[in-house]
Amino acid sequence: MTSRSAPDRLLAVLAAFDHAHPALSLSDIGRRAGLTLTTAHRLVGALTEWGALERDASGLYHVGLRLWEIAALAPRGLALRQVALPYLEDLYEATHENVQLAVRDGSEVVYTEWISGRSAVGVHIRVGARWPLHVTGVGLVLLAHGDATFQETYCAGRLASYTAHTVTDPARLRRMLAEVRRTGVAVSSRQVTDDALSVAAPVRGPGGTVVAAVSVVVPHADAQVPVLAPAVRVAARGISRALGWQPEGARD
């Protein structure tokens, strides 16, 4: 078995932390990272000194603020969130429903912001959460506007199912993606939980490329898609303009 490089071991220590394990003891880190206690102790010490990790009074380690500082520089992370937040808040005020912003990371959608609305739905999203692209409104938008080769590879792969309504037929998924491109919005109904429906629209960067997606998530039983779709489109266009995008007709 090939031994891991020093950078690989450092990354393994950081990867030991996730939403289910935000606080870990030294032995937990070693076990989850696949390292000996001696190696874990050395690497955790270096990361703590640098500020990537912090140790609390009980001896448990947490992700440090130094990583938060660096993450704030990510154009698709906190930087995007700062630009988008006023428009997300406007969308919330217009609908009082669950509002979310997300980006694509490989074959998954990653949520970078979530504003909780008055309607309770079974799916609970948190910042940093991930879902397969085909099961959410934001994911469908990001998949529909992705590279054609990537889309075909995704549709031909295993499509995870979460409810009886999750789309797992490649031909049907391709038709849905074409409809998203035609209408400018995606509707995902009861794909993650039986009670939730989301309406999403694309966020474009300066060159017109889709860089993110915004959506509202509401109970399926009383969802009014014709009312929600225009509000979501307005928010998405506002964020796009703030990022530097201009509609074709508005360009010099």
mmCIF file with all atom_site columns, C-alpha atoms in Angstrom, residues 31-192:
data_model
loop_
_atom_site.group_PDB
_atom_site.id
_atom_site.type_symbol
_atom_site.label_atom_id
_atom_site.label_alt_id
_atom_site.label_comp_id
_atom_site.label_asym_id
_atom_site.label_entity_id
_atom_site.label_seq_id
_atom_site.pdbx_PDB_ins_code
_atom_site.Cartn_x
_atom_site.Cartn_y
_atom_site.Cartn_z
_atom_site.occupancy
_atom_site.B_iso_or_equiv
_atom_site.pdbx_formal_charge
_atom_site.auth_seq_id
_atom_site.auth_comp_id
_atom_site.auth_asym_id
_atom_site.auth_atom_id
_atom_site.pdbx_PDB_model_num
ATOM 1   C CA . ARG A 1 31  ? -9.380  7.394  13.510  1.00 0.00 ? 31  ARG A CA 1
ATOM 2   C CA . ARG A 1 32  ? -11.462 9.288  10.966  1.00 0.00 ? 32  ARG A CA 1
ATOM 3   C CA . ALA A 1 33  ? -8.368  10.451 9.048   1.00 0.00 ? 33  ALA A CA 1
ATOM 4   C CA . GLY A 1 34  ? -6.785  6.997  9.100   1.00 0.00 ? 34  GLY A CA 1
ATOM 5   C CA . LEU A 1 35  ? -3.664  8.222  10.915  1.00 0.00 ? 35  LEU A CA 1
ATOM 6   C CA . THR A 1 36  ? -1.667  7.006  13.872  1.00 0.00 ? 36  THR A CA 1
ATOM 7   C CA . LEU A 1 37  ? -2.163  8.978  17.058  1.00 0.00 ? 37  LEU A CA 1
ATOM 8   C CA . THR A 1 38  ? 1.406   10.280 16.857  1.00 0.00 ? 38  THR A CA 1
ATOM 9   C CA . THR A 1 39  ? 0.941   11.578 13.313  1.00 0.00 ? 39  THR A CA 1
ATOM 10  C CA . ALA A 1 40  ? -2.479  13.024 14.126  1.00 0.00 ? 40  ALA A CA 1
ATOM 11  C CA . HIS A 1 41  ? -1.027  14.811 17.160  1.00 0.00 ? 41  HIS A CA 1
ATOM 12  C CA . ARG A 1 42  ? 1.737   16.387 15.064  1.00 0.00 ? 42  ARG A CA 1
ATOM 13  C CA . LEU A 1 43  ? -0.544  17.506 12.245  1.00 0.00 ? 43  LEU A CA 1
ATOM 14  C CA . VAL A 1 44  ? -3.323  18.757 14.528  1.00 0.00 ? 44  VAL A CA 1
ATOM 15  C CA . GLY A 1 45  ? -0.739  20.746 16.471  1.00 0.00 ? 45  GLY A CA 1
ATOM 16  C CA . ALA A 1 46  ? 0.534   22.413 13.293  1.00 0.00 ? 46  ALA A CA 1
ATOM 17  C CA . LEU A 1 47  ? -2.988  23.175 12.053  1.00 0.00 ? 47  LEU A CA 1
ATOM 18  C CA . THR A 1 48  ? -3.992  24.577 15.438  1.00 0.00 ? 48  THR A CA 1
ATOM 19  C CA . GLU A 1 49  ? -0.931  26.819 15.607  1.00 0.00 ? 49  GLU A CA 1
ATOM 20  C CA . TRP A 1 50  ? -1.745  28.157 12.129  1.00 0.00 ? 50  TRP A CA 1
ATOM 21  C CA . GLY A 1 51  ? -5.407  28.718 13.025  1.00 0.00 ? 51  GLY A CA 1
ATOM 22  C CA . ALA A 1 52  ? -7.048  26.104 10.827  1.00 0.00 ? 52  ALA A CA 1
ATOM 23  C CA . LEU A 1 53  ? -8.223  24.281 13.958  1.00 0.00 ? 53  LEU A CA 1
ATOM 24  C CA . GLU A 1 54  ? -9.133  25.494 17.434  1.00 0.00 ? 54  GLU A CA 1
ATOM 25  C CA . ARG A 1 55  ? -9.162  23.543 20.720  1.00 0.00 ? 55  ARG A CA 1
ATOM 26  C CA . ASP A 1 56  ? -11.885 24.256 23.269  1.00 0.00 ? 56  ASP A CA 1
ATOM 27  C CA . ALA A 1 57  ? -11.778 24.029 27.059  1.00 0.00 ? 57  ALA A CA 1
ATOM 28  C CA . SER A 1 58  ? -12.915 20.397 27.001  1.00 0.00 ? 58  SER A CA 1
ATOM 29  C CA . GLY A 1 59  ? -10.093 19.360 24.689  1.00 0.00 ? 59  GLY A CA 1
ATOM 30  C CA . LEU A 1 60  ? -12.183 18.957 21.550  1.00 0.00 ? 60  LEU A CA 1
ATOM 31  C CA . TYR A 1 61  ? -11.063 20.438 18.246  1.00 0.00 ? 61  TYR A CA 1
ATOM 32  C CA . HIS A 1 62  ? -13.179 22.571 15.903  1.00 0.00 ? 62  HIS A CA 1
ATOM 33  C CA . VAL A 1 63  ? -12.575 24.147 12.501  1.00 0.00 ? 63  VAL A CA 1
ATOM 34  C CA . GLY A 1 64  ? -10.774 27.448 13.093  1.00 0.00 ? 64  GLY A CA 1
ATOM 35  C CA . LEU A 1 65  ? -11.606 30.969 12.000  1.00 0.00 ? 65  LEU A CA 1
ATOM 36  C CA . ARG A 1 66  ? -8.523  31.095 9.737   1.00 0.00 ? 66  ARG A CA 1
ATOM 37  C CA . LEU A 1 67  ? -10.292 28.709 7.356   1.00 0.00 ? 67  LEU A CA 1
ATOM 38  C CA . TRP A 1 68  ? -13.404 30.924 7.480   1.00 0.00 ? 68  TRP A CA 1
ATOM 39  C CA . GLU A 1 69  ? -11.237 33.883 6.445   1.00 0.00 ? 69  GLU A CA 1
ATOM 40  C CA . ILE A 1 70  ? -9.899  31.981 3.448   1.00 0.00 ? 70  ILE A CA 1
ATOM 41  C CA . ALA A 1 71  ? -13.328 30.592 2.515   1.00 0.00 ? 71  ALA A CA 1
ATOM 42  C CA . ALA A 1 72  ? -14.626 34.172 2.343   1.00 0.00 ? 72  ALA A CA 1
ATOM 43  C CA . LEU A 1 73  ? -12.401 34.677 -0.717  1.00 0.00 ? 73  LEU A CA 1
ATOM 44  C CA . ALA A 1 74  ? -14.111 31.903 -2.706  1.00 0.00 ? 74  ALA A CA 1
ATOM 45  C CA . PRO A 1 75  ? -16.073 33.530 -5.560  1.00 0.00 ? 75  PRO A CA 1
ATOM 46  C CA . ARG A 1 76  ? -18.734 30.804 -5.371  1.00 0.00 ? 76  ARG A CA 1
ATOM 47  C CA . GLY A 1 77  ? -18.903 30.780 -1.570  1.00 0.00 ? 77  GLY A CA 1
ATOM 48  C CA . LEU A 1 78  ? -19.170 33.662 0.857   1.00 0.00 ? 78  LEU A CA 1
ATOM 49  C CA . ALA A 1 79  ? -18.291 36.259 -1.804  1.00 0.00 ? 79  ALA A CA 1
ATOM 50  C CA . LEU A 1 80  ? -21.265 35.125 -3.903  1.00 0.00 ? 80  LEU A CA 1
ATOM 51  C CA . ARG A 1 81  ? -23.441 35.031 -0.792  1.00 0.00 ? 81  ARG A CA 1
ATOM 52  C CA . GLN A 1 82  ? -22.628 38.650 0.057   1.00 0.00 ? 82  GLN A CA 1
ATOM 53  C CA . VAL A 1 83  ? -23.680 39.820 -3.404  1.00 0.00 ? 83  VAL A CA 1
ATOM 54  C CA . ALA A 1 84  ? -26.799 37.643 -3.426  1.00 0.00 ? 84  ALA A CA 1
ATOM 55  C CA . LEU A 1 85  ? -28.089 38.174 0.117   1.00 0.00 ? 85  LEU A CA 1
ATOM 56  C CA . PRO A 1 86  ? -30.075 41.409 -0.484  1.00 0.00 ? 86  PRO A CA 1
ATOM 57  C CA . TYR A 1 87  ? -31.918 39.770 -3.380  1.00 0.00 ? 87  TYR A CA 1
ATOM 58  C CA . LEU A 1 88  ? -32.532 36.597 -1.387  1.00 0.00 ? 88  LEU A CA 1
ATOM 59  C CA . GLU A 1 89  ? -33.970 38.712 1.422   1.00 0.00 ? 89  GLU A CA 1
ATOM 60  C CA . ASP A 1 90  ? -36.210 40.513 -1.087  1.00 0.00 ? 90  ASP A CA 1
ATOM 61  C CA . LEU A 1 91  ? -37.400 37.135 -2.390  1.00 0.00 ? 91  LEU A CA 1
ATOM 62  C CA . TYR A 1 92  ? -38.159 36.051 1.158   1.00 0.00 ? 92  TYR A CA 1
ATOM 63  C CA . GLU A 1 93  ? -40.108 39.253 1.835   1.00 0.00 ? 93  GLU A CA 1
ATOM 64  C CA . ALA A 1 94  ? -42.100 38.713 -1.361  1.00 0.00 ? 94  ALA A CA 1
ATOM 65  C CA . THR A 1 95  ? -42.955 35.076 -0.599  1.00 0.00 ? 95  THR A CA 1
ATOM 66  C CA . HIS A 1 96  ? -42.204 34.407 3.104   1.00 0.00 ? 96  HIS A CA 1
ATOM 67  C CA . GLU A 1 97  ? -41.126 30.958 1.923   1.00 0.00 ? 97  GLU A CA 1
ATOM 68  C CA . ASN A 1 98  ? -37.872 29.020 2.264   1.00 0.00 ? 98  ASN A CA 1
ATOM 69  C CA . VAL A 1 99  ? -35.229 30.668 0.044   1.00 0.00 ? 99  VAL A CA 1
ATOM 70  C CA . GLN A 1 100 ? -31.951 29.099 -0.992  1.00 0.00 ? 100 GLN A CA 1
ATOM 71  C CA . LEU A 1 101 ? -28.842 29.775 -3.059  1.00 0.00 ? 101 LEU A CA 1
ATOM 72  C CA . ALA A 1 102 ? -26.671 26.971 -4.411  1.00 0.00 ? 102 ALA A CA 1
ATOM 73  C CA . VAL A 1 103 ? -23.722 26.177 -6.678  1.00 0.00 ? 103 VAL A CA 1
ATOM 74  C CA . ARG A 1 104 ? -22.591 23.008 -8.452  1.00 0.00 ? 104 ARG A CA 1
ATOM 75  C CA . ASP A 1 105 ? -19.656 20.934 -7.252  1.00 0.00 ? 105 ASP A CA 1
ATOM 76  C CA . GLY A 1 106 ? -19.164 18.006 -9.609  1.00 0.00 ? 106 GLY A CA 1
ATOM 77  C CA . SER A 1 107 ? -22.340 15.932 -9.668  1.00 0.00 ? 107 SER A CA 1
ATOM 78  C CA . GLU A 1 108 ? -23.773 17.566 -6.542  1.00 0.00 ? 108 GLU A CA 1
ATOM 79  C CA . VAL A 1 109 ? -25.420 20.824 -5.586  1.00 0.00 ? 109 VAL A CA 1
ATOM 80  C CA . VAL A 1 110 ? -23.947 22.651 -2.579  1.00 0.00 ? 110 VAL A CA 1
ATOM 81  C CA . TYR A 1 111 ? -26.082 25.149 -0.644  1.00 0.00 ? 111 TYR A CA 1
ATOM 82  C CA . THR A 1 112 ? -24.352 28.422 0.166   1.00 0.00 ? 112 THR A CA 1
ATOM 83  C CA . GLU A 1 113 ? -27.316 30.207 1.768   1.00 0.00 ? 113 GLU A CA 1
ATOM 84  C CA . TRP A 1 114 ? -30.715 29.282 3.218   1.00 0.00 ? 114 TRP A CA 1
ATOM 85  C CA . ILE A 1 115 ? -33.370 31.596 4.648   1.00 0.00 ? 115 ILE A CA 1
ATOM 86  C CA . SER A 1 116 ? -36.025 29.667 6.554   1.00 0.00 ? 116 SER A CA 1
ATOM 87  C CA . GLY A 1 117 ? -39.613 30.566 5.699   1.00 0.00 ? 117 GLY A CA 1
ATOM 88  C CA . ARG A 1 118 ? -42.905 30.192 7.499   1.00 0.00 ? 118 ARG A CA 1
ATOM 89  C CA . SER A 1 119 ? -43.806 26.951 5.713   1.00 0.00 ? 119 SER A CA 1
ATOM 90  C CA . ALA A 1 120 ? -42.486 23.765 7.269   1.00 0.00 ? 120 ALA A CA 1
ATOM 91  C CA . VAL A 1 121 ? -41.289 21.124 4.814   1.00 0.00 ? 121 VAL A CA 1
ATOM 92  C CA . GLY A 1 122 ? -39.670 17.761 5.430   1.00 0.00 ? 122 GLY A CA 1
ATOM 93  C CA . VAL A 1 123 ? -36.402 18.631 3.711   1.00 0.00 ? 123 VAL A CA 1
ATOM 94  C CA . HIS A 1 124 ? -34.109 20.610 5.988   1.00 0.00 ? 124 HIS A CA 1
ATOM 95  C CA . ILE A 1 125 ? -31.261 22.337 4.159   1.00 0.00 ? 125 ILE A CA 1
ATOM 96  C CA . ARG A 1 126 ? -28.245 23.851 5.862   1.00 0.00 ? 126 ARG A CA 1
ATOM 97  C CA . VAL A 1 127 ? -25.360 25.825 4.415   1.00 0.00 ? 127 VAL A CA 1
ATOM 98  C CA . GLY A 1 128 ? -22.823 23.346 3.056   1.00 0.00 ? 128 GLY A CA 1
ATOM 99  C CA . ALA A 1 129 ? -25.376 20.562 2.552   1.00 0.00 ? 129 ALA A CA 1
ATOM 100 C CA . ARG A 1 130 ? -25.179 18.527 -0.656  1.00 0.00 ? 130 ARG A CA 1
ATOM 101 C CA . TRP A 1 131 ? -27.724 16.718 -2.826  1.00 0.00 ? 131 TRP A CA 1
ATOM 102 C CA . PRO A 1 132 ? -27.511 15.021 -6.229  1.00 0.00 ? 132 PRO A CA 1
ATOM 103 C CA . LEU A 1 133 ? -28.259 17.476 -9.025  1.00 0.00 ? 133 LEU A CA 1
ATOM 104 C CA . HIS A 1 134 ? -31.365 15.773 -10.408 1.00 0.00 ? 134 HIS A CA 1
ATOM 105 C CA . VAL A 1 135 ? -33.456 15.825 -7.211  1.00 0.00 ? 135 VAL A CA 1
ATOM 106 C CA . THR A 1 136 ? -33.630 19.557 -6.425  1.00 0.00 ? 136 THR A CA 1
ATOM 107 C CA . GLY A 1 137 ? -34.800 22.646 -8.291  1.00 0.00 ? 137 GLY A CA 1
ATOM 108 C CA . VAL A 1 138 ? -31.436 24.381 -7.990  1.00 0.00 ? 138 VAL A CA 1
ATOM 109 C CA . GLY A 1 139 ? -29.703 21.183 -9.048  1.00 0.00 ? 139 GLY A CA 1
ATOM 110 C CA . LEU A 1 140 ? -31.864 20.821 -12.150 1.00 0.00 ? 140 LEU A CA 1
ATOM 111 C CA . VAL A 1 141 ? -31.024 24.397 -13.145 1.00 0.00 ? 141 VAL A CA 1
ATOM 112 C CA . LEU A 1 142 ? -27.294 23.832 -12.717 1.00 0.00 ? 142 LEU A CA 1
ATOM 113 C CA . LEU A 1 143 ? -27.426 20.514 -14.565 1.00 0.00 ? 143 LEU A CA 1
ATOM 114 C CA . ALA A 1 144 ? -29.533 21.943 -17.405 1.00 0.00 ? 144 ALA A CA 1
ATOM 115 C CA . HIS A 1 145 ? -26.999 24.707 -18.006 1.00 0.00 ? 145 HIS A CA 1
ATOM 116 C CA . GLY A 1 146 ? -23.923 22.510 -17.633 1.00 0.00 ? 146 GLY A CA 1
ATOM 117 C CA . ASP A 1 147 ? -21.697 21.213 -20.397 1.00 0.00 ? 147 ASP A CA 1
ATOM 118 C CA . ALA A 1 148 ? -23.547 18.874 -22.796 1.00 0.00 ? 148 ALA A CA 1
ATOM 119 C CA . THR A 1 149 ? -21.018 16.074 -22.277 1.00 0.00 ? 149 THR A CA 1
ATOM 120 C CA . PHE A 1 150 ? -21.352 16.349 -18.516 1.00 0.00 ? 150 PHE A CA 1
ATOM 121 C CA . GLN A 1 151 ? -25.145 16.288 -18.787 1.00 0.00 ? 151 GLN A CA 1
ATOM 122 C CA . GLU A 1 152 ? -25.067 13.126 -20.871 1.00 0.00 ? 152 GLU A CA 1
ATOM 123 C CA . THR A 1 153 ? -22.640 11.415 -18.510 1.00 0.00 ? 153 THR A CA 1
ATOM 124 C CA . TYR A 1 154 ? -24.818 12.377 -15.531 1.00 0.00 ? 154 TYR A CA 1
ATOM 125 C CA . CYS A 1 155 ? -28.048 11.185 -17.130 1.00 0.00 ? 155 CYS A CA 1
ATOM 126 C CA . ALA A 1 156 ? -26.418 7.887  -18.090 1.00 0.00 ? 156 ALA A CA 1
ATOM 127 C CA . GLY A 1 157 ? -25.191 7.270  -14.546 1.00 0.00 ? 157 GLY A CA 1
ATOM 128 C CA . ARG A 1 158 ? -26.995 5.992  -11.464 1.00 0.00 ? 158 ARG A CA 1
ATOM 129 C CA . LEU A 1 159 ? -29.811 8.360  -10.499 1.00 0.00 ? 159 LEU A CA 1
ATOM 130 C CA . ALA A 1 160 ? -30.369 8.105  -6.747  1.00 0.00 ? 160 ALA A CA 1
ATOM 131 C CA . SER A 1 161 ? -33.970 7.862  -5.559  1.00 0.00 ? 161 SER A CA 1
ATOM 132 C CA . TYR A 1 162 ? -35.414 9.324  -2.351  1.00 0.00 ? 162 TYR A CA 1
ATOM 133 C CA . THR A 1 163 ? -39.182 9.127  -2.864  1.00 0.00 ? 163 THR A CA 1
ATOM 134 C CA . ALA A 1 164 ? -41.617 7.499  -5.265  1.00 0.00 ? 164 ALA A CA 1
ATOM 135 C CA . HIS A 1 165 ? -41.548 10.803 -7.202  1.00 0.00 ? 165 HIS A CA 1
ATOM 136 C CA . THR A 1 166 ? -37.782 11.043 -7.722  1.00 0.00 ? 166 THR A CA 1
ATOM 137 C CA . VAL A 1 167 ? -36.944 11.111 -11.419 1.00 0.00 ? 167 VAL A CA 1
ATOM 138 C CA . THR A 1 168 ? -34.717 8.136  -12.192 1.00 0.00 ? 168 THR A CA 1
ATOM 139 C CA . ASP A 1 169 ? -35.515 7.655  -15.879 1.00 0.00 ? 169 ASP A CA 1
ATOM 140 C CA . PRO A 1 170 ? -32.726 9.194  -18.030 1.00 0.00 ? 170 PRO A CA 1
ATOM 141 C CA . ALA A 1 171 ? -35.055 10.037 -20.922 1.00 0.00 ? 171 ALA A CA 1
ATOM 142 C CA . ARG A 1 172 ? -37.483 11.848 -18.620 1.00 0.00 ? 172 ARG A CA 1
ATOM 143 C CA . LEU A 1 173 ? -34.611 13.724 -16.964 1.00 0.00 ? 173 LEU A CA 1
ATOM 144 C CA . ARG A 1 174 ? -33.328 14.883 -20.361 1.00 0.00 ? 174 ARG A CA 1
ATOM 145 C CA . ARG A 1 175 ? -36.792 16.201 -21.204 1.00 0.00 ? 175 ARG A CA 1
ATOM 146 C CA . MET A 1 176 ? -36.943 18.048 -17.893 1.00 0.00 ? 176 MET A CA 1
ATOM 147 C CA . LEU A 1 177 ? -33.566 19.669 -18.548 1.00 0.00 ? 177 LEU A CA 1
ATOM 148 C CA . ALA A 1 178 ? -34.697 20.812 -21.979 1.00 0.00 ? 178 ALA A CA 1
ATOM 149 C CA . GLU A 1 179 ? -37.801 22.333 -20.387 1.00 0.00 ? 179 GLU A CA 1
ATOM 150 C CA . VAL A 1 180 ? -35.659 24.164 -17.829 1.00 0.00 ? 180 VAL A CA 1
ATOM 151 C CA . ARG A 1 181 ? -33.620 25.726 -20.636 1.00 0.00 ? 181 ARG A CA 1
ATOM 152 C CA . ARG A 1 182 ? -36.789 26.635 -22.549 1.00 0.00 ? 182 ARG A CA 1
ATOM 153 C CA . THR A 1 183 ? -38.713 28.234 -19.683 1.00 0.00 ? 183 THR A CA 1
ATOM 154 C CA . GLY A 1 184 ? -35.872 29.628 -17.574 1.00 0.00 ? 184 GLY A CA 1
ATOM 155 C CA . VAL A 1 185 ? -37.120 27.916 -14.406 1.00 0.00 ? 185 VAL A CA 1
ATOM 156 C CA . ALA A 1 186 ? -36.965 24.442 -12.881 1.00 0.00 ? 186 ALA A CA 1
ATOM 157 C CA . VAL A 1 187 ? -39.673 22.804 -10.800 1.00 0.00 ? 187 VAL A CA 1
ATOM 158 C CA . SER A 1 188 ? -38.742 19.862 -8.594  1.00 0.00 ? 188 SER A CA 1
ATOM 159 C CA . SER A 1 189 ? -41.798 18.253 -7.037  1.00 0.00 ? 189 SER A CA 1
ATOM 160 C CA . ARG A 1 190 ? -41.589 15.803 -4.108  1.00 0.00 ? 190 ARG A CA 1
ATOM 161 C CA . GLN A 1 191 ? -38.230 14.423 -5.239  1.00 0.00 ? 191 GLN A CA 1
ATOM 162 C CA . VAL A 1 192 ? -36.449 14.675 -1.869  1.00 0.00 ? 192 VAL A CA 1
#
